[in-house]
C-alpha cells in the first residue's frame, strides 16, 4: 500500500510513518507534505500512485478540507487532528476514519483494518454486480397501504421521512408529520426499501436520506441525527453503523 501524509508537524509525520511501517513493512510513504501549497499540486500530479491519504486537519496555511475544493481527491482519507470539532466536515468527504491526536498505534491499526474491511465489502459487490445486472435491477416498494379507521390510504415511498419501532409496533412517518401504524417489521422493510434512499441507523429507525436535517458528533464517536419531521425519540446512529452511514450519506 502506498501512502501520502499531509502534516505540518515533522515529528507527528515521522511518528505516523513509524506506526505505518510497524503495522506493515510493505507500506510505502510516497510523500510527507507540510502545507496546502505543497499538497495540492502534488496530489494533482501523483494521486494515481496513492492508495491512502493521511491528512492533518489544521495546516499552517489553512484547513486540509480546502484541498477538496481545489482538486478532486479520489482516494480514501484518514484525518488526524487534536480537535473533534471537524468530524462532521471530515465525513462529508472521502473520510474512512478520524483520529484524534495523540494517535496511538492501536488507533492506527483499527483505522487500517476498517479500510481493509470496507475494500473487501465493495470488492464482493463488484464481483456480484454483473450477475445482478444480468437478471435485471431489483425493484423496491414504491407505495405502502395504511389504514386509518375505516379508511385505507396509499402512501408514496418518496413522501415518507422514516420508519420507527416502539415496542412491537412499527410506524411510518410522512414528511408532513402524520404517522401510521403498519404491519411490517423493520427487518422486512430493509429488504423492501431502496438502500440508496433509506438506511437502518439503529435497532429502532430506518431513515430516508432527505429527512436528515442535521448530524452532530455524539459521545463515543457515535452520531446524533436531527430529523424533519421531528422524531419523538432521540436518534443516535449506533457505533457499528457509523462507517456505513458516512458512505451512504456521501452517496458512495
PDB file of C-alpha atoms in Angstrom:
ATOM      1  CA  UNK A   1       0.000   0.000   0.000  1.00  0.00           C
ATOM      2  CA  UNK A   2       1.248   3.461  -0.937  1.00  0.00           C
ATOM      3  CA  UNK A   3       0.512   6.365   1.382  1.00  0.00           C
ATOM      4  CA  UNK A   4       0.864  10.155   1.343  1.00  0.00           C
ATOM      5  CA  UNK A   5       0.984  12.089   4.624  1.00  0.00           C
ATOM      6  CA  UNK A   6      -0.167  15.715   4.756  1.00  0.00           C
ATOM      7  CA  UNK A   7       1.051  17.016   8.121  1.00  0.00           C
ATOM      8  CA  UNK A   8       2.697  20.294   9.137  1.00  0.00           C
ATOM      9  CA  UNK A   9       4.391  18.903  12.275  1.00  0.00           C
ATOM     10  CA  UNK A  10       7.538  16.955  11.251  1.00  0.00           C
ATOM     11  CA  UNK A  11       7.599  14.900  14.458  1.00  0.00           C
ATOM     12  CA  UNK A  12       3.954  13.908  14.017  1.00  0.00           C
ATOM     13  CA  UNK A  13       4.581  12.909  10.386  1.00  0.00           C
ATOM     14  CA  UNK A  14       7.606  10.814  11.400  1.00  0.00           C
ATOM     15  CA  UNK A  15       5.655   9.124  14.203  1.00  0.00           C
ATOM     16  CA  UNK A  16       2.845   8.280  11.802  1.00  0.00           C
ATOM     17  CA  UNK A  17       5.330   6.812   9.322  1.00  0.00           C
ATOM     18  CA  UNK A  18       6.881   4.650  12.080  1.00  0.00           C
ATOM     19  CA  UNK A  19       3.471   3.321  13.068  1.00  0.00           C
ATOM     20  CA  UNK A  20       2.621   2.544   9.438  1.00  0.00           C
ATOM     21  CA  UNK A  21       5.818   0.543   8.959  1.00  0.00           C
ATOM     22  CA  UNK A  22       5.236  -1.202  12.280  1.00  0.00           C
ATOM     23  CA  UNK A  23       1.786  -2.202  11.069  1.00  0.00           C
ATOM     24  CA  UNK A  24       3.106  -3.447   7.730  1.00  0.00           C
ATOM     25  CA  UNK A  25       6.690  -3.189   6.463  1.00  0.00           C
ATOM     26  CA  UNK A  26       5.409  -3.203   2.882  1.00  0.00           C
ATOM     27  CA  UNK A  27       3.653   0.152   3.287  1.00  0.00           C
ATOM     28  CA  UNK A  28       5.446   2.850   1.291  1.00  0.00           C
ATOM     29  CA  UNK A  29       5.190   6.530   2.266  1.00  0.00           C
ATOM     30  CA  UNK A  30       5.465   8.386  -1.042  1.00  0.00           C
ATOM     31  CA  UNK A  31       5.478  11.908   0.401  1.00  0.00           C
ATOM     32  CA  UNK A  32       5.193  13.946   3.579  1.00  0.00           C
ATOM     33  CA  UNK A  33       3.650  17.297   2.672  1.00  0.00           C
ATOM     34  CA  UNK A  34       3.526  20.124   5.235  1.00  0.00           C
ATOM     35  CA  UNK A  35       1.031  22.583   3.690  1.00  0.00           C
ATOM     36  CA  UNK A  36      -1.801  23.233   1.265  1.00  0.00           C
ATOM     37  CA  UNK A  37       0.693  24.943  -1.022  1.00  0.00           C
ATOM     38  CA  UNK A  38       2.736  21.750  -1.388  1.00  0.00           C
ATOM     39  CA  UNK A  39      -0.072  19.220  -1.086  1.00  0.00           C
ATOM     40  CA  UNK A  40      -2.455  20.457  -3.793  1.00  0.00           C
ATOM     41  CA  UNK A  41      -0.019  20.358  -6.755  1.00  0.00           C
ATOM     42  CA  UNK A  42       1.467  17.074  -5.509  1.00  0.00           C
ATOM     43  CA  UNK A  43      -1.986  15.444  -5.381  1.00  0.00           C
ATOM     44  CA  UNK A  44      -2.830  16.747  -8.861  1.00  0.00           C
ATOM     45  CA  UNK A  45       0.317  15.119 -10.252  1.00  0.00           C
ATOM     46  CA  UNK A  46       0.697  11.935  -8.180  1.00  0.00           C
ATOM     47  CA  UNK A  47      -2.775  10.950  -6.935  1.00  0.00           C
ATOM     48  CA  UNK A  48      -2.998   7.869  -9.174  1.00  0.00           C
ATOM     49  CA  UNK A  49       0.034   6.405  -7.369  1.00  0.00           C
ATOM     50  CA  UNK A  50      -1.569   6.735  -3.922  1.00  0.00           C
ATOM     51  CA  UNK A  51      -3.798   4.194  -2.138  1.00  0.00           C
ATOM     52  CA  UNK A  52      -4.479   6.230   1.011  1.00  0.00           C
ATOM     53  CA  UNK A  53      -4.042   9.789   2.281  1.00  0.00           C
ATOM     54  CA  UNK A  54      -3.437  10.826   5.880  1.00  0.00           C
ATOM     55  CA  UNK A  55      -4.403  14.480   6.373  1.00  0.00           C
ATOM     56  CA  UNK A  56      -3.928  16.668   9.397  1.00  0.00           C
ATOM     57  CA  UNK A  57      -6.989  18.947   9.511  1.00  0.00           C
ATOM     58  CA  UNK A  58      -5.215  22.139  10.570  1.00  0.00           C
ATOM     59  CA  UNK A  59      -2.193  23.052   8.460  1.00  0.00           C
ATOM     60  CA  UNK A  60      -0.063  26.183   8.671  1.00  0.00           C
ATOM     61  CA  UNK A  61      -1.778  27.787   5.664  1.00  0.00           C
ATOM     62  CA  UNK A  62      -5.359  26.586   6.198  1.00  0.00           C
ATOM     63  CA  UNK A  63      -7.614  23.579   6.726  1.00  0.00           C
ATOM     64  CA  UNK A  64      -6.974  20.452   4.681  1.00  0.00           C
ATOM     65  CA  UNK A  65     -10.645  20.475   3.625  1.00  0.00           C
ATOM     66  CA  UNK A  66      -9.619  23.247   1.205  1.00  0.00           C
ATOM     67  CA  UNK A  67      -7.768  20.598  -0.810  1.00  0.00           C
ATOM     68  CA  UNK A  68     -11.101  19.048  -1.847  1.00  0.00           C
ATOM     69  CA  UNK A  69     -12.279  22.400  -3.234  1.00  0.00           C
ATOM     70  CA  UNK A  70      -9.042  22.900  -5.152  1.00  0.00           C
ATOM     71  CA  UNK A  71      -8.723  19.447  -6.751  1.00  0.00           C
ATOM     72  CA  UNK A  72     -10.723  16.195  -6.830  1.00  0.00           C
ATOM     73  CA  UNK A  73      -9.480  13.685  -4.234  1.00  0.00           C
ATOM     74  CA  UNK A  74     -10.418  10.216  -5.452  1.00  0.00           C
ATOM     75  CA  UNK A  75      -8.670   8.082  -2.845  1.00  0.00           C
ATOM     76  CA  UNK A  76      -9.701   7.329   0.765  1.00  0.00           C
ATOM     77  CA  UNK A  77      -8.582   9.685   3.522  1.00  0.00           C
ATOM     78  CA  UNK A  78      -7.879   9.235   7.225  1.00  0.00           C
ATOM     79  CA  UNK A  79      -7.936  12.586   9.031  1.00  0.00           C
ATOM     80  CA  UNK A  80      -5.791  13.377  12.057  1.00  0.00           C
ATOM     81  CA  UNK A  81      -6.345  16.285  14.424  1.00  0.00           C
ATOM     82  CA  UNK A  82      -6.116  17.386  18.029  1.00  0.00           C
ATOM     83  CA  UNK A  83      -9.752  18.552  17.967  1.00  0.00           C
ATOM     84  CA  UNK A  84     -13.049  16.733  17.376  1.00  0.00           C
ATOM     85  CA  UNK A  85     -14.966  19.771  16.099  1.00  0.00           C
ATOM     86  CA  UNK A  86     -14.190  18.948  12.457  1.00  0.00           C
ATOM     87  CA  UNK A  87     -15.629  15.417  12.436  1.00  0.00           C
ATOM     88  CA  UNK A  88     -18.798  16.345  10.536  1.00  0.00           C
ATOM     89  CA  UNK A  89     -16.797  18.094   7.805  1.00  0.00           C
ATOM     90  CA  UNK A  90     -14.477  15.082   7.647  1.00  0.00           C
ATOM     91  CA  UNK A  91     -17.136  12.533   6.772  1.00  0.00           C
ATOM     92  CA  UNK A  92     -18.593  14.811   4.057  1.00  0.00           C
ATOM     93  CA  UNK A  93     -15.514  13.978   2.007  1.00  0.00           C
ATOM     94  CA  UNK A  94     -13.635  10.687   1.428  1.00  0.00           C
ATOM     95  CA  UNK A  95     -13.062  10.056   5.117  1.00  0.00           C
ATOM     96  CA  UNK A  96     -12.536   6.493   6.320  1.00  0.00           C
ATOM     97  CA  UNK A  97     -11.696   7.497   9.878  1.00  0.00           C
ATOM     98  CA  UNK A  98     -10.964  10.496  12.091  1.00  0.00           C
ATOM     99  CA  UNK A  99      -8.078  10.001  14.533  1.00  0.00           C
ATOM    100  CA  UNK A 100      -7.602  12.293  17.499  1.00  0.00           C
ATOM    101  CA  UNK A 101      -4.067  13.218  18.498  1.00  0.00           C
ATOM    102  CA  UNK A 102      -2.005  11.950  20.170  1.00  0.00           C
ATOM    103  CA  UNK A 103      -2.516   8.995  17.832  1.00  0.00           C
ATOM    104  CA  UNK A 104      -1.740   5.564  19.241  1.00  0.00           C
ATOM    105  CA  UNK A 105      -0.647   2.507  17.295  1.00  0.00           C
ATOM    106  CA  UNK A 106      -3.933   0.859  18.299  1.00  0.00           C
ATOM    107  CA  UNK A 107      -5.924   3.747  16.794  1.00  0.00           C
ATOM    108  CA  UNK A 108      -3.978   3.498  13.558  1.00  0.00           C
ATOM    109  CA  UNK A 109      -4.355  -0.272  13.377  1.00  0.00           C
ATOM    110  CA  UNK A 110      -8.137  -0.063  13.815  1.00  0.00           C
ATOM    111  CA  UNK A 111      -8.395   2.555  11.063  1.00  0.00           C
ATOM    112  CA  UNK A 112      -6.368   0.469   8.604  1.00  0.00           C
ATOM    113  CA  UNK A 113      -8.376  -2.649   9.415  1.00  0.00           C
ATOM    114  CA  UNK A 114     -11.556  -0.667   8.799  1.00  0.00           C
ATOM    115  CA  UNK A 115     -10.221   0.403   5.395  1.00  0.00           C
ATOM    116  CA  UNK A 116      -9.393  -3.209   4.546  1.00  0.00           C
ATOM    117  CA  UNK A 117     -12.850  -4.372   5.599  1.00  0.00           C
ATOM    118  CA  UNK A 118     -14.598  -1.713   3.509  1.00  0.00           C
ATOM    119  CA  UNK A 119     -12.497  -2.585   0.477  1.00  0.00           C
ATOM    120  CA  UNK A 120     -13.374  -6.260   0.845  1.00  0.00           C
ATOM    121  CA  UNK A 121     -17.070  -5.444   1.094  1.00  0.00           C
ATOM    122  CA  UNK A 122     -17.022  -3.301  -2.044  1.00  0.00           C
ATOM    123  CA  UNK A 123     -14.892  -5.884  -3.832  1.00  0.00           C
ATOM    124  CA  UNK A 124     -17.572  -8.507  -3.185  1.00  0.00           C
ATOM    125  CA  UNK A 125     -20.207  -6.113  -4.512  1.00  0.00           C
ATOM    126  CA  UNK A 126     -18.149  -5.501  -7.666  1.00  0.00           C
ATOM    127  CA  UNK A 127     -17.866  -9.238  -8.246  1.00  0.00           C
ATOM    128  CA  UNK A 128     -21.589  -9.959  -7.975  1.00  0.00           C
ATOM    129  CA  UNK A 129     -22.914  -6.791  -9.661  1.00  0.00           C
ATOM    130  CA  UNK A 130     -22.619  -8.192 -13.240  1.00  0.00           C
ATOM    131  CA  UNK A 131     -24.774 -11.141 -12.157  1.00  0.00           C
ATOM    132  CA  UNK A 132     -27.365  -8.796 -10.722  1.00  0.00           C
ATOM    133  CA  UNK A 133     -27.417  -6.743 -13.916  1.00  0.00           C
ATOM    134  CA  UNK A 134     -27.794  -9.923 -15.959  1.00  0.00           C
ATOM    135  CA  UNK A 135     -31.167 -10.637 -14.372  1.00  0.00           C
ATOM    136  CA  UNK A 136     -32.279  -7.006 -14.185  1.00  0.00           C
ATOM    137  CA  UNK A 137     -32.298  -4.454 -11.419  1.00  0.00           C
ATOM    138  CA  UNK A 138     -34.093  -5.223  -8.186  1.00  0.00           C
ATOM    139  CA  UNK A 139     -37.329  -3.287  -7.788  1.00  0.00           C
ATOM    140  CA  UNK A 140     -38.189  -1.655  -4.487  1.00  0.00           C
ATOM    141  CA  UNK A 141     -41.529  -0.878  -2.896  1.00  0.00           C
ATOM    142  CA  UNK A 142     -42.887   2.487  -4.014  1.00  0.00           C
ATOM    143  CA  UNK A 143     -46.135   2.560  -2.001  1.00  0.00           C
ATOM    144  CA  UNK A 144     -47.477   1.408   1.358  1.00  0.00           C
ATOM    145  CA  UNK A 145     -51.124   0.824   2.233  1.00  0.00           C
ATOM    146  CA  UNK A 146     -52.122   2.153   5.653  1.00  0.00           C
ATOM    147  CA  UNK A 147     -55.414   2.077   7.485  1.00  0.00           C
ATOM    148  CA  UNK A 148     -56.976   4.925   9.456  1.00  0.00           C
ATOM    149  CA  UNK A 149     -60.249   3.778  10.997  1.00  0.00           C
ATOM    150  CA  UNK A 150     -62.417   2.584   8.096  1.00  0.00           C
ATOM    151  CA  UNK A 151     -60.241   4.338   5.519  1.00  0.00           C
ATOM    152  CA  UNK A 152     -57.286   2.955   3.570  1.00  0.00           C
ATOM    153  CA  UNK A 153     -54.605   5.263   2.204  1.00  0.00           C
ATOM    154  CA  UNK A 154     -51.844   4.601  -0.311  1.00  0.00           C
ATOM    155  CA  UNK A 155     -48.635   6.366   0.813  1.00  0.00           C
ATOM    156  CA  UNK A 156     -45.923   7.006  -1.823  1.00  0.00           C
ATOM    157  CA  UNK A 157     -42.497   5.977  -0.548  1.00  0.00           C
ATOM    158  CA  UNK A 158     -40.973   9.318  -1.547  1.00  0.00           C
ATOM    159  CA  UNK A 159     -43.296  11.063   0.931  1.00  0.00           C
ATOM    160  CA  UNK A 160     -42.008   9.010   3.883  1.00  0.00           C
ATOM    161  CA  UNK A 161     -39.495  10.563   6.265  1.00  0.00           C
ATOM    162  CA  UNK A 162     -38.718   7.479   8.307  1.00  0.00           C
ATOM    163  CA  UNK A 163     -39.955   4.262   9.905  1.00  0.00           C
ATOM    164  CA  UNK A 164     -39.550   3.601  13.609  1.00  0.00           C
ATOM    165  CA  UNK A 165     -40.380   0.941  16.155  1.00  0.00           C
ATOM    166  CA  UNK A 166     -41.999   1.381  19.550  1.00  0.00           C
ATOM    167  CA  UNK A 167     -42.044  -1.945  21.352  1.00  0.00           C
ATOM    168  CA  UNK A 168     -43.582  -4.427  18.908  1.00  0.00           C
ATOM    169  CA  UNK A 169     -45.288  -1.729  16.835  1.00  0.00           C
ATOM    170  CA  UNK A 170     -43.760  -0.163  13.730  1.00  0.00           C
ATOM    171  CA  UNK A 171     -44.821   3.253  12.459  1.00  0.00           C
ATOM    172  CA  UNK A 172     -44.423   5.094   9.182  1.00  0.00           C
ATOM    173  CA  UNK A 173     -43.970   8.854   9.483  1.00  0.00           C
ATOM    174  CA  UNK A 174     -44.630  11.037   6.455  1.00  0.00           C
ATOM    175  CA  UNK A 175     -42.819  14.243   5.596  1.00  0.00           C
ATOM    176  CA  UNK A 176     -45.986  16.145   6.557  1.00  0.00           C
ATOM    177  CA  UNK A 177     -45.657  14.825  10.124  1.00  0.00           C
ATOM    178  CA  UNK A 178     -48.534  12.318  10.027  1.00  0.00           C
ATOM    179  CA  UNK A 179     -47.774   8.846  11.350  1.00  0.00           C
ATOM    180  CA  UNK A 180     -49.393   5.493  10.648  1.00  0.00           C
ATOM    181  CA  UNK A 181     -49.158   2.065  12.226  1.00  0.00           C
ATOM    182  CA  UNK A 182     -48.032  -0.503   9.646  1.00  0.00           C
ATOM    183  CA  UNK A 183     -47.902  -4.303   9.599  1.00  0.00           C
ATOM    184  CA  UNK A 184     -44.210  -4.685   8.794  1.00  0.00           C
ATOM    185  CA  UNK A 185     -41.116  -5.325  10.847  1.00  0.00           C
ATOM    186  CA  UNK A 186     -38.033  -3.142  10.400  1.00  0.00           C
ATOM    187  CA  UNK A 187     -36.182  -6.251   9.206  1.00  0.00           C
ATOM    188  CA  UNK A 188     -38.673  -6.852   6.383  1.00  0.00           C
ATOM    189  CA  UNK A 189     -38.618  -3.150   5.446  1.00  0.00           C
ATOM    190  CA  UNK A 190     -34.859  -3.262   4.943  1.00  0.00           C
ATOM    191  CA  UNK A 191     -35.420  -5.675   2.021  1.00  0.00           C
ATOM    192  CA  UNK A 192     -38.300  -3.668   0.549  1.00  0.00           C
ATOM    193  CA  UNK A 193     -36.744  -0.171   0.551  1.00  0.00           C
ATOM    194  CA  UNK A 194     -34.191   1.324  -1.835  1.00  0.00           C
ATOM    195  CA  UNK A 195     -30.870   1.289   0.085  1.00  0.00           C
ATOM    196  CA  UNK A 196     -29.765   4.485  -1.675  1.00  0.00           C
ATOM    197  CA  UNK A 197     -32.698   6.307  -0.089  1.00  0.00           C
ATOM    198  CA  UNK A 198     -33.205   4.501   3.225  1.00  0.00           C
ATOM    199  CA  UNK A 199     -30.791   3.294   5.884  1.00  0.00           C
ATOM    200  CA  UNK A 200     -31.370   1.496   9.159  1.00  0.00           C
ATOM    201  CA  UNK A 201     -29.433   3.694  11.560  1.00  0.00           C
ATOM    202  CA  UNK A 202     -30.033   1.637  14.703  1.00  0.00           C
ATOM    203  CA  UNK A 203     -32.395  -1.013  16.065  1.00  0.00           C
ATOM    204  CA  UNK A 204     -35.376   1.361  16.085  1.00  0.00           C
ATOM    205  CA  UNK A 205     -35.120   3.592  12.991  1.00  0.00           C
ATOM    206  CA  UNK A 206     -34.963   3.365   9.196  1.00  0.00           C
ATOM    207  CA  UNK A 207     -34.415   6.871   7.828  1.00  0.00           C
ATOM    208  CA  UNK A 208     -34.891   8.497   4.414  1.00  0.00           C
ATOM    209  CA  UNK A 209     -31.808  10.475   3.453  1.00  0.00           C
ATOM    210  CA  UNK A 210     -33.844  13.629   2.748  1.00  0.00           C
ATOM    211  CA  UNK A 211     -35.322  13.584   6.264  1.00  0.00           C
ATOM    212  CA  UNK A 212     -31.920  14.247   7.852  1.00  0.00           C
ATOM    213  CA  UNK A 213     -31.751  17.895   8.853  1.00  0.00           C
ATOM    214  CA  UNK A 214     -28.569  17.838  10.932  1.00  0.00           C
ATOM    215  CA  UNK A 215     -25.818  15.433  12.024  1.00  0.00           C
ATOM    216  CA  UNK A 216     -23.862  16.024  15.222  1.00  0.00           C
ATOM    217  CA  UNK A 217     -20.877  14.203  16.672  1.00  0.00           C
ATOM    218  CA  UNK A 218     -22.028  12.420  19.814  1.00  0.00           C
ATOM    219  CA  UNK A 219     -20.363  10.553  22.664  1.00  0.00           C
ATOM    220  CA  UNK A 220     -18.081   7.572  21.915  1.00  0.00           C
ATOM    221  CA  UNK A 221     -17.746   8.562  18.236  1.00  0.00           C
ATOM    222  CA  UNK A 222     -21.414   7.986  17.559  1.00  0.00           C
ATOM    223  CA  UNK A 223     -23.633  10.407  15.617  1.00  0.00           C
ATOM    224  CA  UNK A 224     -26.836  12.148  16.633  1.00  0.00           C
ATOM    225  CA  UNK A 225     -29.391  12.907  13.914  1.00  0.00           C
ATOM    226  CA  UNK A 226     -31.976  15.663  13.810  1.00  0.00           C
ATOM    227  CA  UNK A 227     -34.869  14.719  11.540  1.00  0.00           C
ATOM    228  CA  UNK A 228     -37.563  16.643   9.722  1.00  0.00           C
ATOM    229  CA  UNK A 229     -40.288  15.849  10.628  1.00  0.00           C
ATOM    230  CA  UNK A 230     -39.033  15.753  14.197  1.00  0.00           C
ATOM    231  CA  UNK A 231     -38.695  12.345  15.815  1.00  0.00           C
ATOM    232  CA  UNK A 232     -40.372  11.741  19.146  1.00  0.00           C
ATOM    233  CA  UNK A 233     -37.338   9.879  20.475  1.00  0.00           C
ATOM    234  CA  UNK A 234     -33.639  10.747  20.321  1.00  0.00           C
ATOM    235  CA  UNK A 235     -31.974   9.193  17.276  1.00  0.00           C
ATOM    236  CA  UNK A 236     -28.373   8.040  17.737  1.00  0.00           C
ATOM    237  CA  UNK A 237     -26.510   6.208  14.979  1.00  0.00           C
ATOM    238  CA  UNK A 238     -25.085   3.117  16.644  1.00  0.00           C
ATOM    239  CA  UNK A 239     -21.287   2.896  16.678  1.00  0.00           C
ATOM    240  CA  UNK A 240     -21.180  -0.138  14.383  1.00  0.00           C
ATOM    241  CA  UNK A 241     -23.302   1.753  11.820  1.00  0.00           C
ATOM    242  CA  UNK A 242     -21.248   4.974  11.699  1.00  0.00           C
ATOM    243  CA  UNK A 243     -18.906   3.947   8.853  1.00  0.00           C
ATOM    244  CA  UNK A 244     -21.813   2.636   6.786  1.00  0.00           C
ATOM    245  CA  UNK A 245     -23.785   5.817   7.490  1.00  0.00           C
ATOM    246  CA  UNK A 246     -20.915   8.027   6.286  1.00  0.00           C
ATOM    247  CA  UNK A 247     -20.625   6.169   2.986  1.00  0.00           C
ATOM    248  CA  UNK A 248     -24.408   6.203   2.493  1.00  0.00           C
ATOM    249  CA  UNK A 249     -24.772   9.883   3.397  1.00  0.00           C
ATOM    250  CA  UNK A 250     -21.971  10.772   0.986  1.00  0.00           C
ATOM    251  CA  UNK A 251     -23.639   8.780  -1.775  1.00  0.00           C
ATOM    252  CA  UNK A 252     -20.948   6.124  -2.218  1.00  0.00           C
TER     253      UNK A 252
END
